[in-house]
Amino acid sequence: MVTISFFRTLLQAFIDPSTLWKATLLTKKKTIQLFLLLTLIISIPFFVAGYQSIRNMNVDAQTVEKRLPAFEIKEGGIVFEEPIDQAIVVRTNTMNLIVDVHNQYEDRLEQRDLENTQVGIVFKENHFLIHTAQIPIQISYENADGLTDQFFRSMLHRFSTVNFVMIVSIMFGSFIPGIIEAAFRYLIFSLAANVLAAFMRLRIPFSFNWRIMMVASVVPTLFFAILNSFYIFPPAQLTILLGICLYMYRKGLISHFKNLN
């Protein structure tokens, strides 16, 4: 378990890089905990973006539901409660609805609308189409006898509801890219630290550099994660982060070996 004193140590290392060498004393368990903590921090913008995407889809699903006409599929056709004379086209950022039972809407425009959205629902003369993740599912009315608009309203309602399972799914989906990014990030940072140590004519074990660079990066990583969560993306932020960590690394090593002498 990551304790309060551990957080103080991480903050102290940022304020006073001369204490960075203490990172080499981290146990394997603490090193893993620190890596998971950094992964969690890196995952924050992924979670915020995922959650905002779901929120946007919620609003869009409600917009689409309001424009969906009442109907029933029976005897191999679709029967609307009120006659549909013109094609109904509803476009939102994440979801599109096309009701075109008279083939009035151009095929190229329909294809464009489906390709430029996350979810597309289309009602044609003889079939309906659900288009998600670029995968179309086409079902003829003959195979959907008895289906009504309530089925689609129920489906749209699920899109417009944020529940515990959905939040957990977003968290899990955010943690996976977070852990991949963290692994590559600290591999690159540790290799850069090795190169800097070589220029300083020092031989530092790779595992030591890994621990030092993780400790050095905690505060700036949290800072950039907060900025990214508010959709503020400084240019070359990874390079800036690496520069800050290498500066702290160099200062910490100079201080440590100076004290040894």
CSV table of C-alpha atoms in Angstrom, one decimal, residues 17-134:
chain,number,residue,atom,x,y,z
A,17,PRO,CA,16.5,16.5,-6.5
A,18,SER,CA,19.5,15.8,-4.2
A,19,THR,CA,17.3,13.2,-2.5
A,20,LEU,CA,16.6,11.3,-5.8
A,21,TRP,CA,19.2,8.7,-5.0
A,22,LYS,CA,16.9,7.3,-2.4
A,23,ALA,CA,14.8,6.0,-5.3
A,24,THR,CA,17.5,3.3,-5.7
A,25,LEU,CA,16.6,1.9,-2.3
A,26,LEU,CA,13.0,1.2,-3.3
A,27,THR,CA,12.0,-2.4,-2.8
A,28,LYS,CA,10.5,-4.4,-5.7
A,29,LYS,CA,7.1,-4.0,-4.2
A,30,LYS,CA,7.4,-0.3,-3.8
A,31,THR,CA,8.7,0.0,-7.4
A,32,ILE,CA,5.7,-1.9,-8.8
A,33,GLN,CA,3.4,0.3,-6.7
A,34,LEU,CA,5.0,3.5,-8.0
A,35,PHE,CA,4.7,2.2,-11.6
A,36,LEU,CA,1.0,1.5,-11.0
A,37,LEU,CA,0.6,4.9,-9.5
A,38,LEU,CA,2.2,6.6,-12.5
A,39,THR,CA,0.0,4.5,-14.8
A,40,LEU,CA,-3.0,5.7,-12.9
A,41,ILE,CA,-2.0,9.3,-13.3
A,42,ILE,CA,-1.2,8.8,-17.0
A,43,SER,CA,-4.7,7.1,-17.4
A,44,ILE,CA,-6.6,10.2,-16.1
A,45,PRO,CA,-6.8,12.0,-19.4
A,46,PHE,CA,-7.9,8.8,-21.1
A,47,PHE,CA,-10.6,8.3,-18.6
A,48,VAL,CA,-11.8,12.0,-18.9
A,49,ALA,CA,-11.9,11.7,-22.7
A,50,GLY,CA,-13.8,8.4,-22.5
A,51,TYR,CA,-16.3,9.7,-20.0
A,52,GLN,CA,-16.8,12.9,-21.9
A,53,SER,CA,-17.4,10.8,-25.1
A,54,ILE,CA,-20.0,8.8,-23.3
A,55,ARG,CA,-21.7,12.0,-22.0
A,56,ASN,CA,-21.7,13.4,-25.5
A,57,MET,CA,-23.3,10.1,-26.8
A,58,ASN,CA,-25.9,10.4,-24.0
A,59,VAL,CA,-27.0,13.8,-25.3
A,60,ASP,CA,-26.9,12.7,-28.9
A,61,ALA,CA,-28.9,9.5,-28.2
A,62,GLN,CA,-31.7,11.7,-26.6
A,63,THR,CA,-31.7,13.9,-29.7
A,64,VAL,CA,-32.0,10.9,-32.0
A,65,GLU,CA,-34.7,9.3,-29.9
A,66,LYS,CA,-36.9,12.5,-30.1
A,67,ARG,CA,-36.8,12.4,-33.9
A,68,LEU,CA,-37.4,8.6,-34.2
A,69,PRO,CA,-41.0,8.1,-35.6
A,70,ALA,CA,-43.3,5.5,-34.1
A,71,PHE,CA,-43.6,2.4,-36.2
A,72,GLU,CA,-44.2,-1.4,-36.2
A,73,ILE,CA,-42.6,-4.0,-38.5
A,74,LYS,CA,-45.2,-6.5,-39.7
A,75,GLU,CA,-45.9,-8.6,-42.8
A,76,GLY,CA,-42.4,-8.0,-44.2
A,77,GLY,CA,-42.6,-4.2,-44.1
A,78,ILE,CA,-42.4,-1.2,-41.8
A,79,VAL,CA,-45.6,0.7,-41.0
A,80,PHE,CA,-45.4,4.2,-39.4
A,81,GLU,CA,-47.9,5.6,-37.1
A,82,GLU,CA,-47.9,8.8,-39.1
A,83,PRO,CA,-47.0,8.7,-42.9
A,84,ILE,CA,-43.4,9.6,-43.8
A,85,ASP,CA,-43.3,11.6,-47.0
A,86,GLN,CA,-39.7,12.8,-46.8
A,87,ALA,CA,-36.5,11.2,-45.6
A,88,ILE,CA,-35.6,12.0,-42.0
A,89,VAL,CA,-31.9,12.7,-41.4
A,90,VAL,CA,-30.6,13.4,-37.9
A,91,ARG,CA,-26.9,14.1,-37.6
A,92,THR,CA,-25.1,14.5,-34.3
A,93,ASN,CA,-21.4,14.2,-33.3
A,94,THR,CA,-21.6,10.5,-32.3
A,95,MET,CA,-24.9,9.2,-33.7
A,96,ASN,CA,-26.9,9.5,-36.9
A,97,LEU,CA,-30.4,8.5,-37.8
A,98,ILE,CA,-31.7,8.1,-41.3
A,99,VAL,CA,-35.3,7.1,-42.1
A,100,ASP,CA,-35.4,6.8,-45.9
A,101,VAL,CA,-38.1,4.2,-46.9
A,102,HIS,CA,-38.8,6.0,-50.2
A,103,ASN,CA,-35.1,6.0,-51.3
A,104,GLN,CA,-35.0,9.8,-51.5
A,105,TYR,CA,-31.6,10.2,-49.8
A,106,GLU,CA,-28.5,9.8,-51.9
A,107,ASP,CA,-26.5,6.6,-51.3
A,108,ARG,CA,-23.2,8.5,-51.1
A,109,LEU,CA,-24.5,10.9,-48.5
A,110,GLU,CA,-25.9,8.0,-46.5
A,111,GLN,CA,-22.5,6.2,-46.7
A,112,ARG,CA,-20.7,9.4,-45.6
A,113,ASP,CA,-23.0,9.8,-42.6
A,114,LEU,CA,-22.4,6.2,-41.5
A,115,GLU,CA,-18.6,6.5,-41.9
A,116,ASN,CA,-18.4,9.8,-39.9
A,117,THR,CA,-20.2,8.6,-36.8
A,118,GLN,CA,-19.8,6.1,-34.0
A,119,VAL,CA,-23.4,4.7,-34.3
A,120,GLY,CA,-25.7,4.9,-37.3
A,121,ILE,CA,-29.3,3.7,-37.5
A,122,VAL,CA,-30.9,3.5,-41.0
A,123,PHE,CA,-34.4,2.5,-42.0
A,124,LYS,CA,-34.7,1.6,-45.7
A,125,GLU,CA,-37.6,0.3,-47.8
A,126,ASN,CA,-37.0,-3.4,-47.1
A,127,HIS,CA,-34.5,-3.5,-44.2
A,128,PHE,CA,-33.0,-1.6,-41.3
A,129,LEU,CA,-29.3,-1.2,-40.6
A,130,ILE,CA,-27.3,-0.6,-37.4
A,131,HIS,CA,-23.8,0.6,-38.1
A,132,THR,CA,-21.3,0.5,-35.2
A,133,ALA,CA,-17.5,0.6,-35.1
A,134,GLN,CA,-17.6,0.5,-39.0
